[in-house]
Short mmCIF file of N, CA and C in Angstrom, two decimals:
data_model
loop_
_atom_site.label_atom_id
_atom_site.label_comp_id
_atom_site.label_asym_id
_atom_site.label_seq_id
_atom_site.Cartn_x
_atom_site.Cartn_y
_atom_site.Cartn_z
N UNK A 53 0.56 9.79 -18.99
CA UNK A 53 1.49 9.29 -19.99
C UNK A 53 1.23 9.99 -21.32
N UNK A 54 2.26 10.53 -21.93
CA UNK A 54 2.14 11.20 -23.22
C UNK A 54 2.22 10.18 -24.35
N UNK A 55 1.27 10.25 -25.26
CA UNK A 55 1.29 9.39 -26.44
C UNK A 55 1.84 10.23 -27.59
N UNK A 56 2.94 9.77 -28.17
CA UNK A 56 3.57 10.49 -29.27
C UNK A 56 3.11 9.92 -30.60
N UNK A 57 2.83 10.81 -31.54
CA UNK A 57 2.52 10.41 -32.90
C UNK A 57 3.82 10.44 -33.69
N UNK A 58 4.20 9.33 -34.31
CA UNK A 58 5.45 9.33 -35.08
C UNK A 58 5.30 10.18 -36.35
N UNK A 59 6.37 10.87 -36.69
CA UNK A 59 6.35 11.72 -37.88
C UNK A 59 7.76 11.78 -38.43
N UNK A 60 7.87 11.76 -39.74
CA UNK A 60 9.15 11.98 -40.42
C UNK A 60 9.10 13.35 -41.08
N UNK A 61 10.22 14.05 -41.07
CA UNK A 61 10.24 15.40 -41.63
C UNK A 61 11.59 15.72 -42.25
N UNK A 62 11.58 16.75 -43.08
CA UNK A 62 12.81 17.29 -43.66
C UNK A 62 12.78 18.80 -43.50
N UNK A 63 13.92 19.37 -43.16
CA UNK A 63 14.03 20.80 -42.92
C UNK A 63 15.17 21.35 -43.78
N UNK A 64 15.10 22.65 -44.07
CA UNK A 64 16.10 23.27 -44.94
C UNK A 64 16.69 24.50 -44.28
N UNK A 65 18.00 24.56 -44.25
CA UNK A 65 18.71 25.78 -43.86
C UNK A 65 18.94 26.53 -45.17
N UNK A 66 18.09 27.51 -45.45
CA UNK A 66 18.22 28.33 -46.66
C UNK A 66 19.09 29.52 -46.29
N UNK A 67 20.29 29.58 -46.85
CA UNK A 67 21.30 30.56 -46.46
C UNK A 67 21.60 31.49 -47.63
N UNK A 68 21.57 32.79 -47.36
CA UNK A 68 21.83 33.78 -48.41
C UNK A 68 23.31 34.17 -48.47
N UNK A 69 23.66 35.05 -49.40
CA UNK A 69 25.05 35.45 -49.61
C UNK A 69 25.64 36.18 -48.40
N UNK A 70 24.80 36.70 -47.51
CA UNK A 70 25.27 37.35 -46.29
C UNK A 70 25.37 36.38 -45.13
N UNK A 71 25.30 35.08 -45.43
CA UNK A 71 25.39 34.01 -44.43
C UNK A 71 24.26 34.06 -43.41
N UNK A 72 23.10 34.52 -43.85
CA UNK A 72 21.92 34.54 -42.97
C UNK A 72 21.01 33.39 -43.37
N UNK A 73 20.32 32.84 -42.37
CA UNK A 73 19.40 31.72 -42.60
C UNK A 73 17.97 32.24 -42.52
N UNK A 74 17.12 31.72 -43.39
CA UNK A 74 15.71 32.10 -43.39
C UNK A 74 14.97 31.33 -42.30
N UNK A 75 14.21 32.06 -41.49
CA UNK A 75 13.35 31.44 -40.48
C UNK A 75 11.95 32.01 -40.60
N UNK A 76 10.98 31.16 -40.31
CA UNK A 76 9.59 31.58 -40.22
C UNK A 76 9.23 31.76 -38.76
N UNK A 77 8.38 32.74 -38.48
CA UNK A 77 7.86 32.92 -37.13
C UNK A 77 6.50 32.25 -37.06
N UNK A 78 6.29 31.48 -36.02
CA UNK A 78 5.03 30.77 -35.91
C UNK A 78 4.46 30.80 -34.51
N UNK A 79 3.21 30.38 -34.45
CA UNK A 79 2.52 30.18 -33.18
C UNK A 79 1.89 28.80 -33.20
N UNK A 80 1.69 28.25 -32.03
CA UNK A 80 0.98 26.99 -31.90
C UNK A 80 -0.49 27.33 -31.70
N UNK A 81 -1.39 26.91 -32.59
CA UNK A 81 -2.81 27.26 -32.46
C UNK A 81 -3.40 26.89 -31.09
N UNK A 82 -2.90 25.82 -30.48
CA UNK A 82 -3.41 25.40 -29.17
C UNK A 82 -2.79 26.21 -28.03
N UNK A 83 -1.71 26.93 -28.33
CA UNK A 83 -1.01 27.75 -27.34
C UNK A 83 -0.61 29.06 -28.00
N UNK A 84 -1.56 29.97 -28.26
CA UNK A 84 -1.27 31.18 -29.03
C UNK A 84 -0.13 32.04 -28.49
N UNK A 85 0.16 31.97 -27.22
CA UNK A 85 1.27 32.74 -26.67
C UNK A 85 2.62 32.10 -26.90
N UNK A 86 2.64 30.89 -27.42
CA UNK A 86 3.89 30.16 -27.67
C UNK A 86 4.39 30.53 -29.07
N UNK A 87 5.25 31.54 -29.13
CA UNK A 87 5.82 32.00 -30.40
C UNK A 87 7.22 31.43 -30.57
N UNK A 88 7.59 31.18 -31.81
CA UNK A 88 8.90 30.59 -32.07
C UNK A 88 9.29 30.82 -33.52
N UNK A 89 10.58 30.65 -33.80
CA UNK A 89 11.15 30.76 -35.15
C UNK A 89 11.62 29.36 -35.57
N UNK A 90 11.45 29.04 -36.85
CA UNK A 90 11.80 27.70 -37.32
C UNK A 90 12.20 27.75 -38.79
N UNK A 91 12.91 26.72 -39.21
CA UNK A 91 13.39 26.63 -40.59
C UNK A 91 12.28 26.14 -41.52
N UNK A 92 12.37 26.44 -42.81
CA UNK A 92 11.44 25.86 -43.77
C UNK A 92 11.52 24.33 -43.72
N UNK A 93 10.41 23.70 -44.00
CA UNK A 93 10.38 22.24 -44.03
C UNK A 93 9.12 21.72 -43.38
N UNK A 94 9.00 20.40 -43.35
CA UNK A 94 7.81 19.83 -42.74
C UNK A 94 7.74 18.33 -42.94
N UNK A 95 6.56 17.81 -42.67
CA UNK A 95 6.32 16.37 -42.69
C UNK A 95 6.44 15.75 -44.07
N UNK A 96 6.87 14.49 -44.07
CA UNK A 96 7.04 13.74 -45.31
C UNK A 96 5.83 12.86 -45.56
N UNK A 97 5.51 12.66 -46.82
CA UNK A 97 4.50 11.68 -47.22
C UNK A 97 5.06 10.29 -46.90
N UNK A 98 4.20 9.27 -46.78
CA UNK A 98 4.67 7.93 -46.35
C UNK A 98 5.87 7.38 -47.10
N UNK A 99 5.91 7.48 -48.40
CA UNK A 99 7.02 6.90 -49.17
C UNK A 99 8.01 7.95 -49.67
N UNK A 100 7.87 9.18 -49.22
CA UNK A 100 8.72 10.28 -49.71
C UNK A 100 10.09 10.24 -49.05
N UNK A 101 11.13 10.44 -49.85
CA UNK A 101 12.48 10.51 -49.29
C UNK A 101 12.67 11.87 -48.62
N UNK A 102 13.59 11.97 -47.66
CA UNK A 102 13.83 13.27 -47.03
C UNK A 102 14.22 14.36 -48.03
N UNK A 103 15.06 14.03 -49.01
CA UNK A 103 15.47 15.05 -49.99
C UNK A 103 14.28 15.50 -50.84
N UNK A 104 13.43 14.56 -51.25
CA UNK A 104 12.24 14.92 -52.04
C UNK A 104 11.29 15.78 -51.20
N UNK A 105 11.12 15.42 -49.94
CA UNK A 105 10.26 16.21 -49.06
C UNK A 105 10.82 17.60 -48.81
N UNK A 106 12.13 17.69 -48.63
CA UNK A 106 12.76 19.00 -48.42
C UNK A 106 12.57 19.88 -49.65
N UNK A 107 12.76 19.32 -50.83
CA UNK A 107 12.57 20.09 -52.07
C UNK A 107 11.12 20.53 -52.22
N UNK A 108 10.19 19.64 -51.93
CA UNK A 108 8.76 19.99 -52.03
C UNK A 108 8.40 21.08 -51.02
N UNK A 109 8.82 20.92 -49.77
CA UNK A 109 8.51 21.91 -48.74
C UNK A 109 9.14 23.26 -49.07
N UNK A 110 10.36 23.25 -49.57
CA UNK A 110 11.03 24.50 -49.94
C UNK A 110 10.24 25.24 -51.02
N UNK A 111 9.75 24.52 -52.01
CA UNK A 111 8.94 25.13 -53.07
C UNK A 111 7.63 25.68 -52.51
N UNK A 112 6.95 24.89 -51.68
CA UNK A 112 5.66 25.31 -51.12
C UNK A 112 5.80 26.53 -50.20
N UNK A 113 6.86 26.55 -49.40
CA UNK A 113 6.97 27.57 -48.36
C UNK A 113 7.76 28.81 -48.77
N UNK A 114 8.62 28.69 -49.78
CA UNK A 114 9.45 29.84 -50.17
C UNK A 114 9.35 30.19 -51.65
N UNK A 115 8.81 29.27 -52.45
CA UNK A 115 8.76 29.48 -53.90
C UNK A 115 10.02 29.04 -54.62
N UNK A 116 11.06 28.63 -53.90
CA UNK A 116 12.32 28.19 -54.51
C UNK A 116 12.18 26.74 -54.94
N UNK A 117 12.34 26.49 -56.23
CA UNK A 117 12.16 25.14 -56.78
C UNK A 117 13.51 24.54 -57.13
N UNK A 118 13.82 23.43 -56.44
CA UNK A 118 15.04 22.69 -56.68
C UNK A 118 14.69 21.21 -56.77
N UNK A 119 15.54 20.44 -57.43
CA UNK A 119 15.34 19.00 -57.45
C UNK A 119 15.95 18.42 -56.17
N UNK A 120 15.51 17.23 -55.77
CA UNK A 120 16.13 16.61 -54.60
C UNK A 120 17.65 16.46 -54.75
N UNK A 121 18.12 16.17 -55.95
CA UNK A 121 19.55 16.01 -56.18
C UNK A 121 20.31 17.31 -55.93
N UNK A 122 19.68 18.44 -56.22
CA UNK A 122 20.34 19.74 -55.99
C UNK A 122 20.53 20.05 -54.51
N UNK A 123 19.80 19.36 -53.64
CA UNK A 123 19.96 19.59 -52.21
C UNK A 123 21.21 18.93 -51.64
N UNK A 124 21.70 17.90 -52.30
CA UNK A 124 22.84 17.17 -51.77
C UNK A 124 22.42 16.32 -50.58
N UNK A 125 23.38 15.93 -49.78
CA UNK A 125 23.10 15.10 -48.62
C UNK A 125 22.66 15.92 -47.42
N UNK A 126 22.07 15.24 -46.46
CA UNK A 126 21.65 15.95 -45.26
C UNK A 126 22.88 16.27 -44.41
N UNK A 127 22.77 17.33 -43.61
CA UNK A 127 23.87 17.75 -42.75
C UNK A 127 23.61 17.41 -41.29
N UNK A 128 22.40 16.96 -41.00
CA UNK A 128 22.06 16.61 -39.62
C UNK A 128 20.80 15.75 -39.61
N UNK A 129 20.80 14.77 -38.72
CA UNK A 129 19.62 13.94 -38.48
C UNK A 129 19.39 13.95 -36.98
N UNK A 130 18.13 14.11 -36.58
CA UNK A 130 17.80 14.12 -35.16
C UNK A 130 16.38 13.65 -34.94
N UNK A 131 16.09 13.28 -33.70
CA UNK A 131 14.74 12.95 -33.28
C UNK A 131 14.34 13.93 -32.20
N UNK A 132 13.19 14.57 -32.38
CA UNK A 132 12.71 15.55 -31.41
C UNK A 132 11.29 15.18 -30.99
N UNK A 133 10.88 15.69 -29.86
CA UNK A 133 9.52 15.51 -29.37
C UNK A 133 8.95 16.89 -29.08
N UNK A 134 7.71 17.13 -29.54
CA UNK A 134 7.11 18.44 -29.34
C UNK A 134 5.59 18.37 -29.50
N UNK A 135 4.88 19.32 -28.87
CA UNK A 135 3.44 19.42 -29.09
C UNK A 135 3.15 20.46 -30.16
N UNK A 136 2.11 20.22 -30.93
CA UNK A 136 1.61 21.22 -31.86
C UNK A 136 0.11 21.01 -32.02
N UNK A 137 -0.63 22.05 -31.79
CA UNK A 137 -2.09 22.04 -31.93
C UNK A 137 -2.74 20.91 -31.13
N UNK A 138 -2.21 20.69 -29.92
CA UNK A 138 -2.80 19.70 -29.03
C UNK A 138 -2.35 18.27 -29.24
N UNK A 139 -1.44 18.03 -30.17
CA UNK A 139 -0.95 16.69 -30.47
C UNK A 139 0.55 16.65 -30.16
N UNK A 140 1.00 15.57 -29.51
CA UNK A 140 2.43 15.38 -29.25
C UNK A 140 3.03 14.54 -30.37
N UNK A 141 4.16 15.02 -30.90
CA UNK A 141 4.86 14.34 -31.99
C UNK A 141 6.24 13.87 -31.54
N UNK A 142 6.66 12.73 -32.07
CA UNK A 142 8.06 12.29 -32.01
C UNK A 142 8.49 12.29 -33.48
N UNK A 143 9.34 13.25 -33.80
CA UNK A 143 9.67 13.51 -35.21
C UNK A 143 11.13 13.17 -35.50
N UNK A 144 11.33 12.32 -36.49
CA UNK A 144 12.67 12.07 -37.03
C UNK A 144 12.83 13.03 -38.19
N UNK A 145 13.88 13.86 -38.14
CA UNK A 145 14.03 14.86 -39.19
C UNK A 145 15.47 14.98 -39.65
N UNK A 146 15.59 15.35 -40.92
CA UNK A 146 16.89 15.58 -41.53
C UNK A 146 16.95 17.02 -42.00
N UNK A 147 18.13 17.63 -41.89
CA UNK A 147 18.35 19.01 -42.34
C UNK A 147 19.21 19.01 -43.59
N UNK A 148 18.85 19.86 -44.54
CA UNK A 148 19.60 20.08 -45.76
C UNK A 148 20.00 21.54 -45.82
N UNK A 149 21.05 21.84 -46.56
CA UNK A 149 21.52 23.22 -46.71
C UNK A 149 21.40 23.63 -48.16
N UNK A 150 20.85 24.81 -48.38
CA UNK A 150 20.78 25.40 -49.72
C UNK A 150 21.34 26.80 -49.62
N UNK A 151 22.34 27.11 -50.45
CA UNK A 151 22.93 28.45 -50.51
C UNK A 151 22.36 29.16 -51.73
N UNK A 152 21.91 30.40 -51.54
CA UNK A 152 21.41 31.24 -52.63
C UNK A 152 22.05 32.61 -52.51
N UNK A 153 22.26 33.31 -53.63
CA UNK A 153 22.78 34.68 -53.55
C UNK A 153 21.81 35.58 -52.77
N UNK A 154 20.53 35.42 -53.07
CA UNK A 154 19.44 36.15 -52.41
C UNK A 154 18.16 35.42 -52.78
N UNK A 155 17.10 35.66 -52.03
CA UNK A 155 15.83 35.04 -52.38
C UNK A 155 14.69 35.87 -51.85
N UNK A 156 13.72 36.15 -52.73
CA UNK A 156 12.49 36.83 -52.34
C UNK A 156 11.48 35.73 -51.97
N UNK A 157 11.17 35.61 -50.70
CA UNK A 157 10.32 34.53 -50.20
C UNK A 157 8.90 34.70 -50.73
N UNK A 158 8.36 33.61 -51.27
CA UNK A 158 6.99 33.57 -51.78
C UNK A 158 6.23 32.49 -51.01
N UNK A 159 5.30 32.91 -50.16
CA UNK A 159 4.57 31.96 -49.32
C UNK A 159 3.21 31.58 -49.90
N UNK A 160 3.01 31.80 -51.20
CA UNK A 160 1.73 31.48 -51.83
C UNK A 160 1.39 30.00 -51.73
N UNK A 161 2.39 29.14 -51.56
CA UNK A 161 2.16 27.71 -51.48
C UNK A 161 1.83 27.20 -50.08
N UNK A 162 1.70 28.10 -49.11
CA UNK A 162 1.36 27.68 -47.75
C UNK A 162 0.04 26.92 -47.75
N UNK A 163 -0.04 25.87 -46.91
CA UNK A 163 -1.30 25.17 -46.73
C UNK A 163 -2.11 25.88 -45.64
N UNK A 164 -3.29 25.36 -45.35
CA UNK A 164 -4.19 26.00 -44.38
C UNK A 164 -3.56 26.13 -43.00
N UNK A 165 -2.88 25.10 -42.55
CA UNK A 165 -2.24 25.14 -41.23
C UNK A 165 -1.15 26.19 -41.20
N UNK A 166 -0.34 26.26 -42.26
CA UNK A 166 0.74 27.26 -42.32
C UNK A 166 0.17 28.67 -42.35
N UNK A 167 -0.89 28.88 -43.11
CA UNK A 167 -1.50 30.21 -43.16
C UNK A 167 -2.01 30.63 -41.79
N UNK A 168 -2.49 29.67 -41.00
CA UNK A 168 -3.04 29.97 -39.67
C UNK A 168 -1.96 30.11 -38.59
N UNK A 169 -0.80 29.49 -38.80
CA UNK A 169 0.19 29.45 -37.72
C UNK A 169 1.48 30.20 -38.01
N UNK A 170 1.76 30.58 -39.25
CA UNK A 170 2.98 31.31 -39.58
C UNK A 170 2.65 32.80 -39.65
N UNK A 171 3.37 33.59 -38.86
CA UNK A 171 3.06 35.01 -38.76
C UNK A 171 4.06 35.92 -39.47
N UNK A 172 5.17 35.36 -39.95
CA UNK A 172 6.15 36.18 -40.65
C UNK A 172 7.41 35.39 -40.94
N UNK A 173 8.39 36.08 -41.52
CA UNK A 173 9.68 35.46 -41.78
C UNK A 173 10.76 36.54 -41.77
N UNK A 174 11.99 36.12 -41.56
CA UNK A 174 13.13 37.02 -41.67
C UNK A 174 14.41 36.21 -41.80
N UNK A 175 15.45 36.88 -42.23
CA UNK A 175 16.77 36.27 -42.37
C UNK A 175 17.57 36.59 -41.12
N UNK A 176 18.22 35.59 -40.53
CA UNK A 176 18.97 35.72 -39.29
C UNK A 176 20.44 35.34 -39.50
N UNK A 177 21.35 36.11 -38.91
CA UNK A 177 22.76 35.73 -38.89
C UNK A 177 23.00 34.80 -37.70
N UNK A 178 24.12 34.10 -37.71
CA UNK A 178 24.46 33.24 -36.57
C UNK A 178 24.62 34.07 -35.30
N UNK A 179 25.18 35.26 -35.42
CA UNK A 179 25.35 36.12 -34.24
C UNK A 179 24.00 36.56 -33.68
N UNK A 180 23.06 36.90 -34.56
CA UNK A 180 21.72 37.28 -34.09
C UNK A 180 21.04 36.11 -33.40
N UNK A 181 21.20 34.91 -33.94
CA UNK A 181 20.61 33.72 -33.32
C UNK A 181 21.22 33.46 -31.95
N UNK A 182 22.54 33.64 -31.85
CA UNK A 182 23.22 33.40 -30.57
C UNK A 182 22.80 34.41 -29.51
N UNK A 183 22.47 35.63 -29.94
CA UNK A 183 22.15 36.71 -28.99
C UNK A 183 20.67 36.85 -28.66
N UNK A 184 19.79 36.22 -29.43
CA UNK A 184 18.37 36.46 -29.23
C UNK A 184 17.82 35.72 -28.00
N UNK A 185 16.82 36.33 -27.40
CA UNK A 185 16.08 35.68 -26.31
C UNK A 185 14.84 34.99 -26.86
N UNK A 186 14.59 35.16 -28.17
CA UNK A 186 13.42 34.53 -28.79
C UNK A 186 13.67 33.03 -28.95
N UNK A 187 12.59 32.27 -28.96
CA UNK A 187 12.64 30.82 -29.08
C UNK A 187 12.87 30.47 -30.55
N UNK A 188 13.92 29.68 -30.81
CA UNK A 188 14.23 29.22 -32.16
C UNK A 188 14.41 27.71 -32.14
N UNK A 189 13.98 27.07 -33.21
CA UNK A 189 14.13 25.62 -33.34
C UNK A 189 14.92 25.29 -34.59
N UNK A 190 15.92 24.40 -34.49
CA UNK A 190 16.33 23.74 -33.27
C UNK A 190 17.00 24.72 -32.30
N UNK A 191 17.04 24.34 -31.03
CA UNK A 191 17.54 25.24 -30.00
C UNK A 191 19.00 25.62 -30.22
N UNK A 192 19.76 24.75 -30.86
CA UNK A 192 21.18 25.04 -31.13
C UNK A 192 21.40 25.51 -32.57
N UNK A 193 20.43 26.21 -33.13
CA UNK A 193 20.50 26.64 -34.52
C UNK A 193 21.71 27.53 -34.79
N UNK A 194 22.08 28.41 -33.85
CA UNK A 194 23.25 29.27 -34.05
C UNK A 194 24.50 28.42 -34.24
N UNK A 195 24.65 27.39 -33.45
CA UNK A 195 25.81 26.49 -33.56
C UNK A 195 25.76 25.74 -34.88
N UNK A 196 24.59 25.19 -35.22
CA UNK A 196 24.44 24.46 -36.47
C UNK A 196 24.76 25.34 -37.67
N UNK A 197 24.24 26.56 -37.68
CA UNK A 197 24.51 27.47 -38.80
C UNK A 197 26.01 27.78 -38.89
N UNK A 198 26.65 28.02 -37.76
CA UNK A 198 28.09 28.30 -37.76
C UNK A 198 28.86 27.11 -38.32
N UNK A 199 28.48 25.89 -37.94
CA UNK A 199 29.15 24.69 -38.46
C UNK A 199 28.94 24.56 -39.96
N UNK A 200 27.72 24.80 -40.42
CA UNK A 200 27.40 24.69 -41.85
C UNK A 200 28.20 25.72 -42.65
N UNK A 201 28.27 26.94 -42.15
CA UNK A 201 29.01 27.99 -42.85
C UNK A 201 30.50 27.67 -42.91
N UNK A 202 31.05 27.11 -41.86
CA UNK A 202 32.46 26.74 -41.83
C UNK A 202 32.76 25.61 -42.81
N UNK A 203 31.80 24.70 -42.95
CA UNK A 203 31.98 23.54 -43.84
C UNK A 203 31.83 23.89 -45.31
N UNK A 204 30.99 24.89 -45.62
CA UNK A 204 30.73 25.25 -47.03
C UNK A 204 30.62 26.76 -47.16
N UNK A 205 31.78 27.45 -47.20
CA UNK A 205 31.74 28.90 -47.39
C UNK A 205 31.00 29.28 -48.66
N UNK A 206 30.52 30.51 -48.71
CA UNK A 206 29.69 30.98 -49.83
C UNK A 206 30.37 30.76 -51.18
N UNK A 207 31.67 30.90 -51.26
CA UNK A 207 32.36 30.73 -52.54
C UNK A 207 32.30 29.31 -53.05
N UNK A 208 32.06 28.33 -52.15
CA UNK A 208 31.95 26.94 -52.56
C UNK A 208 30.51 26.49 -52.71
N UNK A 209 29.57 27.34 -52.38
CA UNK A 209 28.18 26.94 -52.34
C UNK A 209 27.60 26.78 -53.74
N UNK A 210 26.55 25.97 -53.80
CA UNK A 210 25.84 25.77 -55.07
C UNK A 210 24.56 26.58 -55.09
N UNK A 211 23.86 26.52 -56.18
CA UNK A 211 22.58 27.20 -56.40
C UNK A 211 22.85 28.63 -56.71
#
């Protein structure tokens, strides 16, 4: 029987003027061959709101500093289950969208776990996500990005 540790998280779809989303490449320390791409974001402090956590994680992981209000509302809420570093999590997470003309990613705010498990980053288009054989989270990220882009074209975007 798998015992899941409950976790709350916030994730950010950081989208540039070319409609590409920023993803980090990571490995699971307990399964070094398990490589995957994922959006900026992470776990929330006990009393932290999802928007506050998303803003904090965005600053720590990319250097982009925004207020929670600048993130607007979440565009997706889901519950996922996954292992990381030998622990199984059941994570409730919300996704936010941030549009930027361009952004030079600054990972100086990474914590020890991120420094050990994140191996790189790149900007991905929806077409690249749909065509890749690489593992990306969430698994339907190409669809989600396409929906987000259709709902808020670059000319209507903030930031």
